[in-house]
PDB file of C-alpha atoms and ligand atoms in Angstrom:
ATOM      1  CA  UNK A 391       0.097   0.066   0.188  1.00 78.00           C
ATOM      2  CA  UNK A 392       1.283   3.403  -0.636  1.00 81.00           C
ATOM      3  CA  UNK A 393       1.290   5.943   2.251  1.00 83.00           C
ATOM      4  CA  UNK A 394       2.015   9.583   1.374  1.00 83.00           C
ATOM      5  CA  UNK A 395       4.321  11.137   3.752  1.00 78.00           C
ATOM      6  CA  UNK A 396       3.523  14.758   4.870  1.00 73.00           C
ATOM      7  CA  UNK A 397       6.230  17.148   5.548  1.00 67.00           C
ATOM      8  CA  UNK A 398       6.725  18.914   8.700  1.00 68.00           C
ATOM      9  CA  UNK A 399       5.387  22.582   8.726  1.00 69.00           C
ATOM     10  CA  UNK A 400       8.945  24.011   8.796  1.00 60.00           C
ATOM     11  CA  UNK A 401      10.091  22.348   5.483  1.00 76.00           C
ATOM     12  CA  UNK A 402      10.405  25.041   2.844  1.00 91.00           C
ATOM     13  CA  UNK A 403       8.331  25.078  -0.296  1.00 92.00           C
ATOM     14  CA  UNK A 404      11.144  23.414  -2.315  1.00 92.00           C
ATOM     15  CA  UNK A 405      11.640  20.259   0.091  1.00 93.00           C
ATOM     16  CA  UNK A 406       7.662  20.075  -0.202  1.00 94.00           C
ATOM     17  CA  UNK A 407       7.752  19.749  -3.928  1.00 96.00           C
ATOM     18  CA  UNK A 408      11.265  17.661  -3.727  1.00 95.00           C
ATOM     19  CA  UNK A 409       9.356  15.288  -1.581  1.00 94.00           C
ATOM     20  CA  UNK A 410       6.219  15.374  -3.622  1.00 96.00           C
ATOM     21  CA  UNK A 411       8.375  14.633  -7.008  1.00 97.00           C
ATOM     22  CA  UNK A 412       9.936  11.609  -5.206  1.00 96.00           C
ATOM     23  CA  UNK A 413       6.296  10.282  -3.948  1.00 97.00           C
ATOM     24  CA  UNK A 414       4.658  10.669  -7.285  1.00 98.00           C
ATOM     25  CA  UNK A 415       7.550   8.698  -9.288  1.00 98.00           C
ATOM     26  CA  UNK A 416       6.933   6.094  -6.725  1.00 97.00           C
ATOM     27  CA  UNK A 417       3.415   6.088  -7.112  1.00 97.00           C
ATOM     28  CA  UNK A 418       3.433   5.822 -11.061  1.00 98.00           C
ATOM     29  CA  UNK A 419       6.243   3.775 -11.398  1.00 97.00           C
ATOM     30  CA  UNK A 420       5.468   0.602 -13.635  1.00 96.00           C
ATOM     31  CA  UNK A 421       1.817   2.126 -14.433  1.00 97.00           C
ATOM     32  CA  UNK A 422       0.979   3.287 -18.086  1.00 97.00           C
ATOM     33  CA  UNK A 423      -2.418   4.131 -17.584  1.00 97.00           C
ATOM     34  CA  UNK A 424      -2.912   7.774 -17.884  1.00 97.00           C
ATOM     35  CA  UNK A 425      -6.473   7.927 -16.224  1.00 97.00           C
ATOM     36  CA  UNK A 426      -5.162   5.841 -13.248  1.00 98.00           C
ATOM     37  CA  UNK A 427      -1.991   8.037 -12.868  1.00 98.00           C
ATOM     38  CA  UNK A 428      -3.891  11.245 -13.336  1.00 98.00           C
ATOM     39  CA  UNK A 429      -6.455  10.165 -10.539  1.00 98.00           C
ATOM     40  CA  UNK A 430      -3.658   9.060  -7.684  1.00 98.00           C
ATOM     41  CA  UNK A 431      -1.658  12.283  -8.751  1.00 98.00           C
ATOM     42  CA  UNK A 432      -4.905  14.366  -7.994  1.00 98.00           C
ATOM     43  CA  UNK A 433      -5.304  12.404  -4.882  1.00 98.00           C
ATOM     44  CA  UNK A 434      -1.514  12.902  -3.759  1.00 98.00           C
ATOM     45  CA  UNK A 435      -1.563  16.358  -4.785  1.00 98.00           C
ATOM     46  CA  UNK A 436      -4.837  17.226  -2.724  1.00 98.00           C
ATOM     47  CA  UNK A 437      -3.417  15.410   0.490  1.00 96.00           C
ATOM     48  CA  UNK A 438       0.004  16.997   0.526  1.00 95.00           C
ATOM     49  CA  UNK A 439       0.034  20.348  -0.852  1.00 96.00           C
ATOM     50  CA  UNK A 440      -1.636  22.830   1.753  1.00 95.00           C
ATOM     51  CA  UNK A 441      -4.791  25.104   0.960  1.00 96.00           C
ATOM     52  CA  UNK A 442      -6.197  23.722  -1.892  1.00 97.00           C
ATOM     53  CA  UNK A 443     -10.016  23.261  -2.581  1.00 97.00           C
ATOM     54  CA  UNK A 444      -9.318  21.472  -6.002  1.00 98.00           C
ATOM     55  CA  UNK A 445      -6.850  19.582  -7.745  1.00 98.00           C
ATOM     56  CA  UNK A 446      -7.268  17.628 -10.833  1.00 98.00           C
ATOM     57  CA  UNK A 447      -7.215  17.358 -14.821  1.00 98.00           C
ATOM     58  CA  UNK A 448      -8.843  18.346 -18.027  1.00 98.00           C
ATOM     59  CA  UNK A 449      -8.104  16.480 -21.202  1.00 98.00           C
ATOM     60  CA  UNK A 450      -8.413  17.690 -24.960  1.00 97.00           C
ATOM     61  CA  UNK A 451     -11.098  15.930 -26.637  1.00 97.00           C
ATOM     62  CA  UNK A 452     -11.598  17.084 -29.956  1.00 95.00           C
ATOM     63  CA  UNK A 453     -11.437  20.988 -29.891  1.00 95.00           C
ATOM     64  CA  UNK A 454     -12.306  21.318 -26.261  1.00 98.00           C
ATOM     65  CA  UNK A 455     -11.054  20.452 -22.640  1.00 98.00           C
ATOM     66  CA  UNK A 456     -13.244  17.532 -20.719  1.00 98.00           C
ATOM     67  CA  UNK A 457     -13.064  16.959 -17.143  1.00 98.00           C
ATOM     68  CA  UNK A 458     -10.833  14.358 -16.005  1.00 98.00           C
ATOM     69  CA  UNK A 459      -9.845  12.651 -12.576  1.00 98.00           C
ATOM     70  CA  UNK A 460      -9.751  15.381  -9.765  1.00 98.00           C
ATOM     71  CA  UNK A 461     -10.402  15.764  -6.154  1.00 98.00           C
ATOM     72  CA  UNK A 462     -12.940  18.332  -4.721  1.00 97.00           C
ATOM     73  CA  UNK A 463     -16.185  19.823  -5.607  1.00 97.00           C
ATOM     74  CA  UNK A 464     -18.026  18.714  -8.810  1.00 97.00           C
ATOM     75  CA  UNK A 465     -16.668  20.795 -11.482  1.00 96.00           C
ATOM     76  CA  UNK A 466     -17.600  21.966 -15.032  1.00 95.00           C
ATOM     77  CA  UNK A 467     -17.147  19.332 -17.633  1.00 97.00           C
ATOM     78  CA  UNK A 468     -16.147  21.235 -20.937  1.00 98.00           C
ATOM     79  CA  UNK A 469     -14.020  24.474 -21.295  1.00 98.00           C
ATOM     80  CA  UNK A 470     -13.651  25.644 -24.663  1.00 97.00           C
ATOM     81  CA  UNK A 471      -9.924  26.479 -25.684  1.00 97.00           C
ATOM     82  CA  UNK A 472      -9.273  30.231 -24.748  1.00 96.00           C
ATOM     83  CA  UNK A 473     -11.958  30.137 -22.202  1.00 96.00           C
ATOM     84  CA  UNK A 474     -11.188  30.341 -18.490  1.00 97.00           C
ATOM     85  CA  UNK A 475      -7.845  29.750 -16.941  1.00 98.00           C
ATOM     86  CA  UNK A 476      -7.657  26.452 -18.253  1.00 98.00           C
ATOM     87  CA  UNK A 477      -8.668  27.373 -21.811  1.00 98.00           C
ATOM     88  CA  UNK A 478      -6.209  30.192 -21.562  1.00 98.00           C
ATOM     89  CA  UNK A 479      -3.223  27.980 -20.620  1.00 98.00           C
ATOM     90  CA  UNK A 480      -3.947  25.479 -23.679  1.00 98.00           C
ATOM     91  CA  UNK A 481      -3.804  28.398 -26.078  1.00 97.00           C
ATOM     92  CA  UNK A 482      -0.548  29.979 -24.600  1.00 98.00           C
ATOM     93  CA  UNK A 483       0.783  26.730 -24.120  1.00 98.00           C
ATOM     94  CA  UNK A 484       2.136  28.046 -20.874  1.00 98.00           C
ATOM     95  CA  UNK A 485       1.498  27.901 -16.902  1.00 98.00           C
ATOM     96  CA  UNK A 486      -0.912  30.320 -15.473  1.00 98.00           C
ATOM     97  CA  UNK A 487      -0.800  31.626 -12.142  1.00 98.00           C
ATOM     98  CA  UNK A 488      -3.784  33.705 -10.948  1.00 98.00           C
ATOM     99  CA  UNK A 489      -3.465  35.410  -7.640  1.00 98.00           C
ATOM    100  CA  UNK A 490      -7.002  36.816  -7.859  1.00 97.00           C
ATOM    101  CA  UNK A 491      -9.646  34.740  -9.725  1.00 97.00           C
ATOM    102  CA  UNK A 492     -11.987  37.718  -9.590  1.00 95.00           C
ATOM    103  CA  UNK A 493      -9.489  39.832 -11.551  1.00 96.00           C
ATOM    104  CA  UNK A 494      -8.975  37.252 -14.358  1.00 94.00           C
ATOM    105  CA  UNK A 495     -11.226  37.940 -17.439  1.00 91.00           C
ATOM    106  CA  UNK A 496     -13.432  34.972 -18.465  1.00 91.00           C
ATOM    107  CA  UNK A 497     -12.563  33.053 -15.007  1.00 92.00           C
ATOM    108  CA  UNK A 498     -14.770  30.137 -14.899  1.00 93.00           C
ATOM    109  CA  UNK A 499     -16.034  29.529 -11.226  1.00 91.00           C
ATOM    110  CA  UNK A 500     -16.642  25.816 -10.554  1.00 88.00           C
ATOM    111  CA  UNK A 501     -16.364  26.265  -6.757  1.00 87.00           C
ATOM    112  CA  UNK A 502     -17.316  29.712  -5.502  1.00 91.00           C
ATOM    113  CA  UNK A 503     -14.765  29.224  -2.715  1.00 93.00           C
ATOM    114  CA  UNK A 504     -11.682  29.596  -5.153  1.00 93.00           C
ATOM    115  CA  UNK A 505      -9.680  32.705  -4.864  1.00 96.00           C
ATOM    116  CA  UNK A 506      -6.580  31.735  -6.673  1.00 98.00           C
ATOM    117  CA  UNK A 507      -5.713  29.122  -9.059  1.00 98.00           C
ATOM    118  CA  UNK A 508      -2.493  27.818 -10.743  1.00 98.00           C
ATOM    119  CA  UNK A 509      -2.917  25.908 -14.481  1.00 98.00           C
ATOM    120  CA  UNK A 510      -0.233  23.940 -16.183  1.00 98.00           C
ATOM    121  CA  UNK A 511      -0.561  22.675 -19.542  1.00 98.00           C
ATOM    122  CA  UNK A 512       0.143  19.007 -20.307  1.00 98.00           C
ATOM    123  CA  UNK A 513       2.668  19.252 -23.483  1.00 97.00           C
ATOM    124  CA  UNK A 514       3.647  16.258 -25.491  1.00 95.00           C
ATOM    125  CA  UNK A 515       5.364  16.496 -28.587  1.00 92.00           C
ATOM    126  CA  UNK A 516       4.531  20.258 -28.842  1.00 94.00           C
ATOM    127  CA  UNK A 517       1.069  19.732 -28.686  1.00 95.00           C
ATOM    128  CA  UNK A 518      -1.232  20.425 -25.441  1.00 97.00           C
ATOM    129  CA  UNK A 519      -3.030  17.326 -24.470  1.00 97.00           C
ATOM    130  CA  UNK A 520      -4.619  18.727 -21.362  1.00 98.00           C
ATOM    131  CA  UNK A 521      -3.996  20.430 -18.075  1.00 98.00           C
ATOM    132  CA  UNK A 522      -3.473  19.916 -14.247  1.00 98.00           C
ATOM    133  CA  UNK A 523      -5.493  22.724 -12.474  1.00 98.00           C
ATOM    134  CA  UNK A 524      -5.150  23.623  -8.674  1.00 98.00           C
ATOM    135  CA  UNK A 525      -7.580  25.839  -6.859  1.00 98.00           C
ATOM    136  CA  UNK A 526      -7.133  27.658  -3.714  1.00 98.00           C
ATOM    137  CA  UNK A 527      -9.893  29.258  -1.425  1.00 97.00           C
ATOM    138  CA  UNK A 528      -6.849  31.710  -0.329  1.00 97.00           C
ATOM    139  CA  UNK A 529      -5.785  34.682  -2.551  1.00 97.00           C
ATOM    140  CA  UNK A 530      -2.325  34.727  -4.047  1.00 97.00           C
ATOM    141  CA  UNK A 531      -1.758  30.721  -2.798  1.00 97.00           C
ATOM    142  CA  UNK A 532       0.602  30.043  -5.865  1.00 98.00           C
ATOM    143  CA  UNK A 533       3.741  31.696  -6.487  1.00 97.00           C
ATOM    144  CA  UNK A 534       6.733  30.892  -8.961  1.00 97.00           C
ATOM    145  CA  UNK A 535       7.877  27.868  -6.745  1.00 96.00           C
ATOM    146  CA  UNK A 536       4.418  26.271  -6.969  1.00 98.00           C
ATOM    147  CA  UNK A 537       4.416  26.747 -10.830  1.00 98.00           C
ATOM    148  CA  UNK A 538       7.920  25.302 -11.385  1.00 98.00           C
ATOM    149  CA  UNK A 539       6.997  22.468  -8.772  1.00 98.00           C
ATOM    150  CA  UNK A 540       4.039  21.532 -10.362  1.00 98.00           C
ATOM    151  CA  UNK A 541       5.418  21.763 -13.948  1.00 98.00           C
ATOM    152  CA  UNK A 542       8.047  19.126 -12.439  1.00 98.00           C
ATOM    153  CA  UNK A 543       5.173  17.001 -11.309  1.00 98.00           C
ATOM    154  CA  UNK A 544       3.475  17.113 -14.831  1.00 98.00           C
ATOM    155  CA  UNK A 545       6.546  16.008 -16.439  1.00 98.00           C
ATOM    156  CA  UNK A 546       6.954  13.018 -13.908  1.00 98.00           C
ATOM    157  CA  UNK A 547       3.284  12.155 -15.136  1.00 98.00           C
ATOM    158  CA  UNK A 548       3.898  12.457 -19.032  1.00 98.00           C
ATOM    159  CA  UNK A 549       6.971  10.414 -18.572  1.00 97.00           C
ATOM    160  CA  UNK A 550       5.337   7.748 -16.676  1.00 97.00           C
ATOM    161  CA  UNK A 551       1.908   7.637 -18.558  1.00 97.00           C
ATOM    162  CA  UNK A 552       1.169   6.334 -21.999  1.00 94.00           C
ATOM    163  CA  UNK A 553      -0.791   9.248 -23.630  1.00 85.00           C
ATOM    164  CA  UNK A 554      -2.448   9.643 -27.074  1.00 69.00           C
ATOM    165  CA  UNK A 555       0.301  10.520 -29.962  1.00 64.00           C
TER     166      UNK A 555
HETATM  167  N1  LIG B1705     -11.337  27.868 -12.818  1.00 92.80           N
HETATM  168  C1  LIG B1705     -10.937  27.143 -14.007  1.00 92.80           C
HETATM  169  C2  LIG B1705     -12.289  26.140 -14.243  1.00 92.80           C
HETATM  170  C3  LIG B1705     -12.046  24.633 -13.926  1.00 92.80           C
HETATM  171  S1  LIG B1705     -12.348  24.809 -12.033  1.00 92.80           S
HETATM  172  O1  LIG B1705     -11.652  25.857 -11.450  1.00 92.80           O
HETATM  173  C4  LIG B1705     -12.114  23.242 -11.552  1.00 92.80           C
HETATM  174  C5  LIG B1705     -11.024  28.255 -15.290  1.00 92.80           C
HETATM  175  O2  LIG B1705     -11.422  29.181 -15.174  1.00 92.80           O
HETATM  176  O3  LIG B1705     -10.386  27.579 -16.530  1.00 92.80           O
END
């Protein structure tokens, strides 16, 4: 059985992401199923990263994003490219840190408790195949260290999982 290890509260964010990366690699090792891995990755992130109210995936299905495995409240299912923070991250092919979701034009509020957000695109062979989306009930919850840490987690996910070409 896999037991996620929380870090003591004095550990730095850098240590937190180093531990999370190690745990994620161990959790996904030898398992190529992209949905199972997304489900376990959402659960691990939601359990380990503090102050989140949603953590999960959207995958590109044809021209739009469709909800994948997640932890948190039930969420909107379909997001067009260019819409919301998730759709903007697909369009820009880049991560987006939103300190205040109310100030982001077109933000899609799935949970009214959300105040800040981080979206990291999943890029395979130059093509965006989905996004990892984290929401927090606290304003300004995510910084550059979170962005870099989550981009590293996404690389581990992409490396472990068999994904559509
Ligand atoms: N807030 C996102 C929508 C997805 S939910 O947060 C789970 C957005 O604006 O794209």
